[in-house]
Tab-separated table of C-alpha atoms in Angstrom:
chain	number	residue	atom	x	y	z
A	8	MET	CA	-72.843	25.658	-150.048
A	9	SER	CA	-74.353	29.019	-149.603
A	10	SER	CA	-77.041	30.242	-152.354
A	11	PRO	CA	-75.638	33.044	-154.886
A	12	ILE	CA	-76.312	36.358	-154.255
A	13	ILE	CA	-79.085	38.026	-156.799
A	14	ILE	CA	-80.020	41.435	-157.389
A	15	THR	CA	-83.692	41.580	-156.318
A	16	GLY	CA	-84.731	45.244	-156.847
A	17	TYR	CA	-83.682	48.775	-156.557
A	18	GLU	CA	-84.757	51.970	-155.041
A	19	THR	CA	-84.586	55.494	-156.180
A	20	HIS	CA	-84.504	58.969	-154.632
A	21	ASP	CA	-84.754	62.089	-155.755
A	22	VAL	CA	-82.919	64.262	-153.279
A	23	ARG	CA	-82.599	68.098	-153.523
A	24	PHE	CA	-80.799	70.356	-151.432
A	25	PRO	CA	-81.460	74.331	-151.361
A	26	THR	CA	-78.206	75.617	-151.994
A	27	SER	CA	-79.736	78.545	-154.176
A	28	LEU	CA	-80.489	80.338	-151.247
A	29	SER	CA	-76.834	80.627	-150.121
A	30	GLY	CA	-75.249	81.454	-153.775
A	31	ASP	CA	-73.301	78.175	-153.561
A	32	GLY	CA	-72.754	76.837	-157.178
A	33	THR	CA	-73.360	79.784	-158.862
A	34	ASP	CA	-71.461	80.868	-162.053
A	35	ALA	CA	-72.131	82.686	-165.424
A	36	MET	CA	-74.301	79.890	-167.012
A	37	ASN	CA	-75.890	78.328	-163.836
A	38	THR	CA	-77.143	81.288	-161.746
A	39	ASP	CA	-79.555	79.057	-159.632
A	40	CYS	CA	-78.622	75.943	-158.233
A	41	ASP	CA	-80.129	73.664	-156.012
A	42	TYR	CA	-77.319	70.803	-155.574
A	43	SER	CA	-79.277	67.626	-156.431
A	44	SER	CA	-78.816	63.846	-156.228
A	45	ALA	CA	-80.714	61.234	-158.304
A	46	TYR	CA	-79.823	58.571	-155.905
A	47	VAL	CA	-80.139	54.567	-156.442
A	48	SER	CA	-80.007	51.622	-154.189
A	49	LEU	CA	-79.442	48.039	-155.553
A	50	LEU	CA	-80.774	45.261	-153.434
A	51	THR	CA	-80.065	41.796	-152.963
A	52	ASN	CA	-81.263	38.595	-151.403
A	53	SER	CA	-78.746	39.386	-148.751
A	54	GLU	CA	-77.493	42.214	-146.786
A	55	LEU	CA	-75.273	43.420	-149.554
A	56	VAL	CA	-76.488	46.771	-151.059
A	57	GLY	CA	-74.897	48.846	-153.564
A	58	HIS	CA	-75.325	52.690	-153.578
A	59	GLY	CA	-74.971	55.358	-156.776
A	60	MET	CA	-75.931	58.398	-157.402
A	61	THR	CA	-75.588	61.233	-160.596
A	62	PHE	CA	-75.495	64.699	-159.900
A	63	THR	CA	-78.007	67.565	-161.111
A	64	ILE	CA	-78.703	71.099	-160.375
A	65	GLY	CA	-82.198	70.681	-159.015
A	66	ARG	CA	-85.487	70.280	-161.767
A	67	GLY	CA	-84.937	67.457	-163.951
A	68	ASN	CA	-84.057	65.213	-160.824
A	69	ASP	CA	-87.274	63.248	-161.389
A	70	ILE	CA	-86.460	62.521	-165.225
A	71	VAL	CA	-83.168	61.205	-164.226
A	72	CYS	CA	-84.526	58.842	-161.800
A	73	ALA	CA	-87.210	57.588	-164.023
A	74	ALA	CA	-84.254	56.912	-166.262
A	75	ILE	CA	-82.039	55.253	-163.377
A	76	GLY	CA	-85.103	52.818	-162.738
A	77	GLU	CA	-84.956	51.720	-166.502
A	78	VAL	CA	-81.390	50.871	-166.484
A	79	ALA	CA	-81.392	49.333	-163.056
A	80	ASN	CA	-83.979	46.983	-164.049
A	81	ARG	CA	-81.524	45.302	-166.509
A	82	LEU	CA	-79.762	43.886	-163.214
A	83	VAL	CA	-82.712	42.419	-161.638
A	84	GLY	CA	-82.434	38.873	-161.171
A	85	LYS	CA	-78.604	38.494	-162.026
A	86	GLU	CA	-76.126	36.958	-159.887
A	87	VAL	CA	-73.610	39.449	-158.491
A	88	GLU	CA	-70.374	37.437	-158.877
A	89	ALA	CA	-71.169	36.850	-162.604
A	90	LEU	CA	-71.296	40.688	-162.681
A	91	PHE	CA	-68.375	41.198	-160.978
A	92	ALA	CA	-66.123	38.913	-162.885
A	93	ASN	CA	-65.727	41.290	-165.928
A	94	MET	CA	-67.293	44.810	-165.069
A	95	GLY	CA	-66.315	45.829	-168.505
A	96	LYS	CA	-68.538	43.036	-169.875
A	97	THR	CA	-71.244	44.258	-167.531
A	98	TRP	CA	-71.014	47.577	-168.443
A	99	ASP	CA	-71.442	46.812	-172.130
A	100	TYR	CA	-74.675	44.677	-171.032
A	101	LEU	CA	-76.072	47.705	-169.154
A	102	LEU	CA	-75.583	49.763	-172.459
A	103	ALA	CA	-76.867	47.218	-174.731
A	104	ASP	CA	-80.662	48.018	-174.404
A	105	SER	CA	-81.586	49.198	-177.902
A	106	GLN	CA	-84.754	50.912	-176.761
A	107	LEU	CA	-82.687	52.841	-173.807
A	108	ARG	CA	-79.716	53.441	-176.335
A	109	TRP	CA	-81.980	55.001	-179.193
A	110	ILE	CA	-82.415	58.032	-176.798
A	111	GLY	CA	-78.581	58.445	-176.391
A	112	PRO	CA	-76.909	56.898	-177.810
A	113	GLU	CA	-74.206	57.226	-174.836
A	114	LYS	CA	-75.007	60.789	-173.967
A	115	GLY	CA	-77.557	62.874	-172.073
A	116	VAL	CA	-80.064	61.717	-169.476
A	117	ILE	CA	-79.880	58.203	-170.069
A	118	HIS	CA	-75.929	58.436	-169.983
A	119	ILE	CA	-75.742	59.762	-166.586
A	120	ALA	CA	-78.561	57.292	-165.308
A	121	THR	CA	-76.460	54.479	-166.584
A	122	GLY	CA	-73.512	56.176	-164.698
A	123	ALA	CA	-75.621	56.231	-161.118
A	124	VAL	CA	-75.970	52.419	-161.909
A	125	ASP	CA	-72.809	51.234	-162.833
A	126	ASN	CA	-71.388	53.391	-159.691
A	127	ALA	CA	-73.927	51.676	-157.473
A	128	LEU	CA	-72.706	48.176	-158.691
A	129	TRP	CA	-69.136	48.987	-158.186
A	130	ASP	CA	-69.984	50.182	-154.633
A	131	MET	CA	-71.606	46.632	-153.977
A	132	PHE	CA	-68.729	45.007	-155.575
A	133	ALA	CA	-66.262	46.856	-153.144
A	134	LYS	CA	-68.375	46.074	-150.069
A	135	ALA	CA	-68.391	42.759	-151.116
A	136	ARG	CA	-64.539	42.489	-150.815
A	137	ARG	CA	-64.346	44.703	-148.058
A	138	LYS	CA	-62.441	47.228	-149.532
A	139	PRO	CA	-62.650	51.026	-150.201
A	140	LEU	CA	-63.410	51.392	-154.339
A	141	TRP	CA	-59.943	52.705	-154.959
A	142	LYS	CA	-57.964	49.686	-153.040
A	143	LEU	CA	-60.402	46.802	-154.892
A	144	ILE	CA	-59.099	48.487	-158.367
A	145	VAL	CA	-55.533	49.025	-157.306
A	146	ASP	CA	-55.340	45.447	-156.101
A	147	MET	CA	-56.610	44.118	-159.551
A	148	SER	CA	-54.018	42.495	-161.805
A	149	PRO	CA	-53.384	44.624	-165.209
A	150	GLU	CA	-55.510	41.785	-167.013
A	151	GLU	CA	-58.507	42.407	-164.731
A	152	LEU	CA	-58.235	46.283	-164.805
A	153	VAL	CA	-58.152	45.897	-168.680
A	154	ASN	CA	-61.356	43.599	-168.344
A	155	ALA	CA	-63.005	46.256	-166.203
A	156	THR	CA	-62.608	48.721	-168.771
A	157	VAL	CA	-64.784	50.323	-171.781
A	158	PHE	CA	-62.738	50.374	-175.123
A	159	ARG	CA	-65.393	50.220	-177.605
A	160	TYR	CA	-64.863	53.208	-180.062
A	161	ILE	CA	-61.718	54.188	-178.565
A	162	THR	CA	-59.134	51.482	-180.062
A	163	ASP	CA	-57.787	54.316	-182.314
A	164	ALA	CA	-56.517	56.292	-179.450
A	165	ILE	CA	-55.694	53.459	-177.339
A	166	THR	CA	-55.876	49.523	-177.642
A	167	PRO	CA	-56.604	46.808	-174.834
A	168	GLU	CA	-52.832	45.517	-175.325
A	169	GLU	CA	-51.396	49.216	-175.147
A	170	ALA	CA	-53.340	49.757	-171.960
A	171	LEU	CA	-52.076	46.284	-170.476
A	172	ALA	CA	-48.578	47.145	-171.259
A	173	MET	CA	-48.833	50.387	-169.606
A	174	LEU	CA	-50.556	48.999	-166.403
A	175	LYS	CA	-47.634	46.231	-166.438
A	176	GLU	CA	-45.196	48.821	-166.288
A	177	LYS	CA	-46.742	50.972	-163.441
A	178	GLU	CA	-47.375	47.367	-161.409
A	179	LYS	CA	-43.762	47.277	-160.373
A	180	THR	CA	-44.077	50.272	-158.244
A	181	LYS	CA	-47.772	50.462	-156.901
A	182	SER	CA	-46.945	49.484	-153.437
A	183	GLU	CA	-44.691	52.589	-152.842
A	184	ARG	CA	-47.269	54.835	-154.447
A	185	GLU	CA	-49.994	53.532	-152.365
A	186	ALA	CA	-48.220	53.924	-149.227
A	187	HIS	CA	-47.148	57.397	-150.214
A	188	ALA	CA	-50.817	58.329	-151.100
A	189	ARG	CA	-51.913	56.841	-147.562
A	190	GLU	CA	-49.012	59.008	-145.944
A	191	VAL	CA	-49.427	62.506	-147.346
A	192	GLY	CA	-53.288	62.383	-149.177
A	193	TYR	CA	-54.077	63.412	-152.436
A	194	PRO	CA	-53.443	67.269	-153.896
A	195	ALA	CA	-56.581	69.444	-153.735
A	196	TYR	CA	-57.572	72.749	-154.859
A	197	VAL	CA	-60.529	74.459	-153.703
A	198	THR	CA	-63.685	76.292	-155.513
A	199	SER	CA	-65.820	77.320	-152.418
A	200	ALA	CA	-64.137	81.049	-152.267
A	201	GLY	CA	-64.935	81.684	-156.109
A	202	TRP	CA	-68.674	81.371	-156.716
A	203	LEU	CA	-70.138	84.521	-158.722
A	204	GLY	CA	-73.116	85.018	-156.208
A	205	TYR	CA	-70.868	86.000	-153.120
A	206	SER	CA	-69.653	89.354	-152.312
A	207	ASP	CA	-66.534	90.457	-152.549
A	208	GLU	CA	-66.308	90.526	-148.559
A	209	LYS	CA	-67.218	86.803	-148.614
A	210	VAL	CA	-64.803	85.983	-151.232
A	211	ALA	CA	-61.928	87.362	-149.447
A	212	ARG	CA	-62.877	85.712	-146.132
A	213	LEU	CA	-63.375	82.364	-147.589
A	214	THR	CA	-59.864	82.827	-149.321
A	215	LYS	CA	-58.148	83.557	-146.201
A	216	GLU	CA	-59.902	80.240	-144.725
A	217	ALA	CA	-58.706	78.190	-147.676
A	218	VAL	CA	-55.143	79.430	-147.371
A	219	SER	CA	-54.976	78.870	-143.558
A	220	GLN	CA	-56.147	75.146	-144.394
A	221	GLY	CA	-53.196	74.485	-146.135
A	222	PHE	CA	-54.785	74.786	-149.953
A	223	ASN	CA	-52.462	76.214	-152.833
A	224	HIS	CA	-54.737	75.990	-155.778
A	225	PHE	CA	-57.516	78.231	-156.121
A	226	LYS	CA	-60.751	78.690	-158.504
A	227	MET	CA	-62.825	81.483	-159.184
A	228	LYS	CA	-65.593	81.711	-161.845
A	229	VAL	CA	-65.632	84.210	-164.454
A	230	GLY	CA	-67.611	85.360	-167.524
A	231	ALA	CA	-70.624	87.537	-166.392
A	232	ASP	CA	-68.410	91.098	-166.359
A	233	VAL	CA	-64.681	91.468	-167.293
A	234	ALA	CA	-64.408	94.239	-164.433
A	235	SER	CA	-66.026	92.339	-161.768
A	236	ASP	CA	-63.870	89.320	-162.403
A	237	ILE	CA	-60.491	91.454	-162.240
A	238	ARG	CA	-61.763	92.808	-158.947
A	239	ARG	CA	-62.855	89.519	-157.512
A	240	GLY	CA	-59.398	88.052	-159.001
A	241	LYS	CA	-57.201	90.764	-157.617
A	242	ILE	CA	-58.853	90.366	-154.164
A	243	ILE	CA	-58.107	86.415	-154.371
A	244	ARG	CA	-54.357	87.176	-155.552
A	245	SER	CA	-53.539	89.577	-153.045
A	246	ILE	CA	-54.318	87.075	-150.480
A	247	ILE	CA	-53.031	83.810	-151.765
A	248	ASP	CA	-49.962	85.683	-152.644
A	249	ASP	CA	-49.169	87.109	-149.661
A	250	PRO	CA	-47.040	84.988	-147.131
A	251	SER	CA	-48.460	86.416	-143.853
A	252	HIS	CA	-51.660	84.297	-144.716
A	253	LEU	CA	-49.808	81.074	-144.815
A	254	PRO	CA	-50.405	78.835	-142.076
A	255	PRO	CA	-47.070	78.828	-139.693
A	256	THR	CA	-46.563	75.270	-140.373
A	257	LEU	CA	-46.279	75.772	-144.121
A	258	ALA	CA	-43.339	77.719	-145.936
A	259	PRO	CA	-43.980	79.242	-149.153
A	260	ARG	CA	-43.658	76.640	-152.294
A	261	ASP	CA	-41.203	77.197	-154.900
A	262	PRO	CA	-43.168	78.660	-157.904
A	263	ASN	CA	-40.530	76.946	-160.410
A	264	SER	CA	-40.582	73.410	-158.751
A	265	PRO	CA	-41.842	70.673	-161.204
A	266	ALA	CA	-45.198	70.654	-159.281
A	267	LEU	CA	-45.733	74.258	-160.261
A	268	ALA	CA	-43.820	75.210	-163.176
A	269	GLY	CA	-46.061	76.563	-166.075
A	270	LYS	CA	-48.960	77.072	-163.540
A	271	ASN	CA	-48.205	81.123	-163.073
A	272	ALA	CA	-47.726	80.554	-159.403
A	273	GLY	CA	-47.091	83.411	-157.458
A	274	PRO	CA	-44.400	84.303	-154.781
A	275	THR	CA	-46.000	81.783	-152.223
A	276	GLY	CA	-46.215	79.080	-154.823
A	277	CYS	CA	-50.300	79.671	-154.864
A	278	VAL	CA	-51.925	78.800	-158.108
A	279	LEU	CA	-55.199	80.682	-159.401
A	280	MET	CA	-57.488	79.131	-161.941
A	281	ILE	CA	-60.559	80.722	-163.604
A	282	ASP	CA	-63.565	78.813	-164.885
A	283	ALA	CA	-66.457	80.104	-167.390
A	284	ASN	CA	-69.028	77.203	-167.349
A	285	GLN	CA	-69.198	76.992	-171.241
A	286	VAL	CA	-70.620	80.779	-171.523
A	287	TRP	CA	-68.834	82.032	-174.450
A	288	ASP	CA	-68.417	81.541	-178.263
A	289	VAL	CA	-64.737	81.017	-179.347
A	290	PRO	CA	-64.039	84.334	-180.182
A	291	GLN	CA	-65.435	85.906	-177.222
A	292	ALA	CA	-63.417	83.160	-174.779
A	293	ILE	CA	-60.198	84.235	-176.678
A	294	ALA	CA	-60.938	88.057	-176.281
A	295	TYR	CA	-62.294	87.574	-172.862
A	296	VAL	CA	-59.782	85.495	-171.390
A	297	SER	CA	-56.974	87.794	-172.980
A	298	GLN	CA	-58.264	90.874	-170.694
A	299	LEU	CA	-57.764	88.487	-167.516
A	300	ALA	CA	-54.263	86.947	-168.483
A	301	GLU	CA	-51.982	89.743	-167.115
A	302	PRO	CA	-53.857	91.043	-164.349
A	303	LEU	CA	-54.983	87.390	-162.748
A	304	ARG	CA	-52.119	85.261	-164.384
A	305	PRO	CA	-54.400	81.943	-164.254
A	306	TRP	CA	-52.964	78.669	-164.805
A	307	PHE	CA	-56.186	77.419	-166.927
A	308	ILE	CA	-59.333	78.651	-168.446
A	309	GLU	CA	-62.138	75.891	-167.682
A	310	GLU	CA	-65.041	75.345	-170.050
A	311	PRO	CA	-64.116	78.241	-172.088
A	312	THR	CA	-66.787	77.390	-174.562
A	313	ALA	CA	-69.248	74.532	-175.656
A	314	PRO	CA	-67.959	71.166	-174.048
A	315	ASP	CA	-68.710	69.425	-177.422
A	316	ASP	CA	-66.752	71.729	-179.574
A	317	ILE	CA	-63.344	69.951	-179.979
A	318	LEU	CA	-62.063	72.185	-182.508
A	319	GLY	CA	-63.245	75.223	-180.675
A	320	HIS	CA	-61.107	74.077	-177.500
A	321	ALA	CA	-58.143	73.689	-179.595
A	322	ALA	CA	-58.583	77.091	-181.212
A	323	VAL	CA	-58.766	78.631	-177.886
A	324	ARG	CA	-55.649	76.857	-176.430
A	325	GLU	CA	-53.660	77.557	-179.606
A	326	ALA	CA	-54.535	81.432	-179.211
A	327	LEU	CA	-53.885	81.592	-175.465
A	328	ARG	CA	-50.513	79.602	-175.310
A	329	PRO	CA	-48.447	82.822	-175.971
A	330	LEU	CA	-50.182	84.613	-172.726
A	331	GLY	CA	-49.377	81.539	-170.684
A	332	VAL	CA	-52.693	80.530	-170.011
A	333	GLY	CA	-54.057	76.621	-170.469
A	334	VAL	CA	-57.377	74.916	-171.406
A	335	ALA	CA	-59.071	72.704	-169.172
A	336	THR	CA	-62.433	70.561	-169.700
A	337	GLY	CA	-64.607	67.611	-169.327
A	338	GLU	CA	-67.024	68.027	-166.583
A	339	HIS	CA	-69.401	68.200	-169.257
A	340	ALA	CA	-67.972	65.948	-171.932
A	341	HIS	CA	-70.537	63.141	-172.809
A	342	ASN	CA	-68.625	60.416	-172.983
A	343	ARG	CA	-65.185	58.629	-173.606
A	344	MET	CA	-65.260	59.802	-177.313
A	345	VAL	CA	-65.166	63.201	-176.635
A	346	PHE	CA	-62.383	63.013	-174.461
A	347	LYS	CA	-60.387	60.744	-176.941
A	348	GLN	CA	-61.086	63.549	-179.520
A	349	LEU	CA	-59.820	66.488	-177.139
A	350	LEU	CA	-56.668	64.683	-176.520
A	351	GLN	CA	-56.236	63.635	-179.999
A	352	ALA	CA	-56.784	67.196	-181.380
A	353	LYS	CA	-54.534	68.718	-178.504
A	354	ALA	CA	-57.425	70.583	-177.275
A	355	ILE	CA	-56.628	70.618	-173.874
A	356	ASP	CA	-53.837	71.008	-171.062
A	357	VAL	CA	-56.038	69.501	-168.316
A	358	CYS	CA	-58.326	66.565	-168.580
A	359	GLN	CA	-61.322	67.125	-166.163
A	360	ILE	CA	-63.442	64.010	-165.698
A	361	ASP	CA	-66.645	63.645	-163.670
A	362	SER	CA	-67.649	61.016	-161.918
A	363	CYS	CA	-71.281	61.348	-162.755
A	364	ARG	CA	-71.514	62.816	-166.379
A	365	LEU	CA	-69.373	59.470	-167.521
A	366	ALA	CA	-71.398	56.346	-167.202
A	367	GLY	CA	-69.571	55.108	-164.294
A	368	VAL	CA	-66.131	53.634	-163.250
A	369	SER	CA	-65.650	51.414	-166.194
A	370	GLU	CA	-65.692	54.583	-168.681
A	371	VAL	CA	-63.831	56.543	-166.244
A	372	LEU	CA	-61.073	54.004	-166.557
A	373	SER	CA	-61.047	54.497	-170.245
A	374	VAL	CA	-60.324	58.208	-169.933
A	375	LEU	CA	-57.654	57.783	-167.326
A	376	LEU	CA	-55.845	55.366	-169.502
A	377	MET	CA	-56.077	57.700	-172.611
A	378	ALA	CA	-55.044	60.844	-170.545
A	379	ALA	CA	-51.988	58.805	-169.306
A	380	LYS	CA	-51.085	57.576	-172.749
A	381	PHE	CA	-51.222	61.420	-174.067
A	382	GLY	CA	-49.453	62.693	-171.092
A	383	ILE	CA	-52.444	65.046	-169.769
A	384	PRO	CA	-52.893	65.449	-166.122
A	385	VAL	CA	-56.212	64.510	-164.766
A	386	CYS	CA	-57.671	66.818	-162.287
A	387	PRO	CA	-61.418	65.746	-161.809
A	388	HIS	CA	-64.302	68.088	-161.209
A	389	ALA	CA	-65.915	67.667	-158.198
A	390	GLY	CA	-68.287	69.828	-155.825
A	391	GLY	CA	-71.842	69.383	-156.431
A	392	VAL	CA	-73.225	66.902	-153.903
A	393	GLY	CA	-71.299	63.388	-153.558
A	394	LEU	CA	-68.747	64.267	-156.201
A	395	CYS	CA	-66.030	64.881	-153.815
A	396	GLU	CA	-66.658	61.475	-152.255
A	397	TYR	CA	-66.567	59.743	-155.345
A	398	VAL	CA	-63.340	61.256	-157.066
A	399	ILE	CA	-61.120	60.905	-154.530
A	400	HIS	CA	-61.033	57.171	-155.393
A	401	LEU	CA	-60.722	57.846	-159.012
A	402	SER	CA	-57.667	60.228	-158.522
A	403	LEU	CA	-56.053	57.466	-156.229
A	404	ILE	CA	-56.690	54.903	-159.052
A	405	ASP	CA	-55.036	57.008	-161.666
A	406	TYR	CA	-52.094	57.998	-159.654
A	407	ILE	CA	-51.362	54.357	-157.935
A	408	ALA	CA	-52.124	52.058	-160.794
A	409	ILE	CA	-52.168	54.194	-164.196
A	410	SER	CA	-50.458	57.432	-164.956
A	411	GLY	CA	-48.002	57.092	-161.610
A	412	SER	CA	-48.323	60.869	-161.290
A	413	MET	CA	-49.638	63.109	-158.603
A	414	GLU	CA	-47.695	66.126	-157.383
A	415	ARG	CA	-48.900	68.262	-160.821
A	416	ASN	CA	-52.532	67.006	-160.528
A	417	VAL	CA	-55.269	68.715	-157.999
A	418	LEU	CA	-58.670	67.464	-157.311
A	419	GLU	CA	-61.179	69.824	-156.732
A	420	PHE	CA	-62.869	70.228	-153.457
A	421	VAL	CA	-65.775	72.045	-152.298
A	422	ASP	CA	-66.840	72.222	-148.512
A	423	HIS	CA	-70.557	71.740	-149.101
A	424	LEU	CA	-72.983	68.921	-148.077
A	425	HIS	CA	-70.648	66.492	-147.157
A	426	GLU	CA	-72.494	65.979	-143.701
A	427	HIS	CA	-75.124	63.970	-145.656
A	428	PHE	CA	-72.739	60.974	-146.357
A	429	ILE	CA	-72.134	57.927	-143.952
A	430	THR	CA	-68.460	58.130	-144.736
A	431	PRO	CA	-67.521	61.694	-146.018
A	432	CYS	CA	-64.397	62.596	-147.786
A	433	SER	CA	-61.673	64.493	-145.497
A	434	ILE	CA	-58.974	67.106	-145.950
A	435	ASN	CA	-55.711	67.069	-144.197
A	436	ALA	CA	-53.662	70.054	-142.653
A	437	GLN	CA	-51.744	70.367	-145.719
A	438	GLY	CA	-54.863	70.899	-148.164
A	439	ARG	CA	-54.753	67.056	-149.403
A	440	TYR	CA	-57.802	64.537	-149.391
A	441	ASN	CA	-57.233	61.650	-147.410
A	442	ALA	CA	-57.096	58.320	-148.672
A	443	PRO	CA	-60.451	56.786	-147.640
A	444	SER	CA	-59.554	53.715	-145.437
A	445	ASN	CA	-62.969	51.999	-144.221
A	446	GLU	CA	-63.285	48.555	-145.648
A	447	ASN	CA	-66.929	48.856	-145.464
A	448	GLU	CA	-67.317	51.873	-147.340
A	449	GLY	CA	-67.120	50.814	-150.736
A	450	TYR	CA	-67.653	54.102	-153.000
A	451	SER	CA	-68.214	56.226	-150.236
A	452	ILE	CA	-71.429	57.621	-151.597
A	453	GLU	CA	-74.175	56.021	-149.074
A	454	MET	CA	-76.326	59.003	-148.223
A	455	LYS	CA	-77.776	58.895	-144.364
A	456	LYS	CA	-81.374	57.863	-144.325
A	457	GLN	CA	-82.262	61.058	-142.395
A	458	SER	CA	-80.918	63.336	-145.263
A	459	ILE	CA	-83.128	61.488	-147.754
A	460	ALA	CA	-85.973	61.811	-145.310
A	461	GLU	CA	-85.407	65.572	-145.018
A	462	TYR	CA	-84.778	66.529	-148.491
A	463	GLU	CA	-86.369	64.118	-150.738
A	464	TRP	CA	-88.671	66.117	-153.652
A	465	PRO	CA	-91.372	66.763	-153.074
A	466	ASN	CA	-92.225	65.197	-149.724
A	467	GLY	CA	-89.435	65.558	-147.642
A	468	THR	CA	-89.728	67.134	-144.264
A	469	TYR	CA	-87.796	70.369	-145.722
A	470	TRP	CA	-89.634	70.896	-148.858
A	471	GLN	CA	-92.894	70.418	-147.103
A	472	SER	CA	-92.209	72.789	-144.575
A	473	VAL	CA	-91.204	75.460	-147.390
A	474	LYS	CA	-94.401	74.609	-149.220
A	475	LYS	CA	-96.379	75.547	-145.943
């Protein structure tokens, strides 16, 4: 009889990439972003290792790494199979240290640190079963998936019994959806062309490249200057609405099709979205977007105001509905309770989970189930570093096991920093994410040792060369 596998320790790494030099990630609120990973590896008394991370934009990453160590220490000495047996219960255990909980609770640095650790444990679980994470979860029975989900504080929105009934109903056709997702991929949208720090020429070039790659949803940053936003938006619109820019293999999509209806798609079936990154008060948001609505015809405004302001988002949504502009948020929603209230208050048209802001996969499952019950599409936030690698798994779980819906959903894609991961995400010729298929990749977040050695702060070779 083999001895049990036990978690023996952990390593953390503060990895920062100098994206501020090229203007990547710049928006109206965040003007100087060095995309960074607060990275953790859970070690065992075997070859099994679990990797996880949370995302920051640079300074403060060291604080997150310190918090990760405090959370990860709770797992040292635990048998992994006992943890895997009920991941919802394991999540509760991670959150149950009253000293750490006090400095949340369930929000801020301690919460995103918990996300890194929970994600690392899920990565380990998937690798132990030799499956990509999405496949591990969609292969679970409805009962197992409910046990893996966090329900504390959200049973006024969805109960475990309701979730179980939803999952059982979808279970009958899971295999067909899995085959379809493997064949065609998951719809994506591109943000890479729309950063505020880019010149008009760069915006135009990157937009043309994205159209030629098969994308038909595009997002741009707004909020610094109305005239500049209209000018940049018209540049993007002039390209995505022009059939001559479409690749020869792709015909224009029908703007009135079920997948595009209500999205303000142009004549080619292309869709524009706008993102303010929380820069406005509620009246400002309404006034500003009202000026953009007619010339840009966006599907939605993302993060129009403070991410915690549920009633503010509801007011913005109500005011913009006559203009045909929806509201999206969730990238900075602290926890499942914020999503619960956004859904209950009818404050959003699109739910945007973040794989690192929420405290790992078990809490993400909570939000996916609530969004499915309320009939709101989930279009995850990605970009950054590692987020695209993460969220394709979450969107596949949503489509195959939970909501059963994909064609109106789009998953953010930003073409930055994928080369630093051993199993990076990939996009097919139709502008869709490919389903991860490597049985050894787990949650797809294992970073190359060379990348850590080069970009770890402050002693990585890159940062030492800059210092000199």
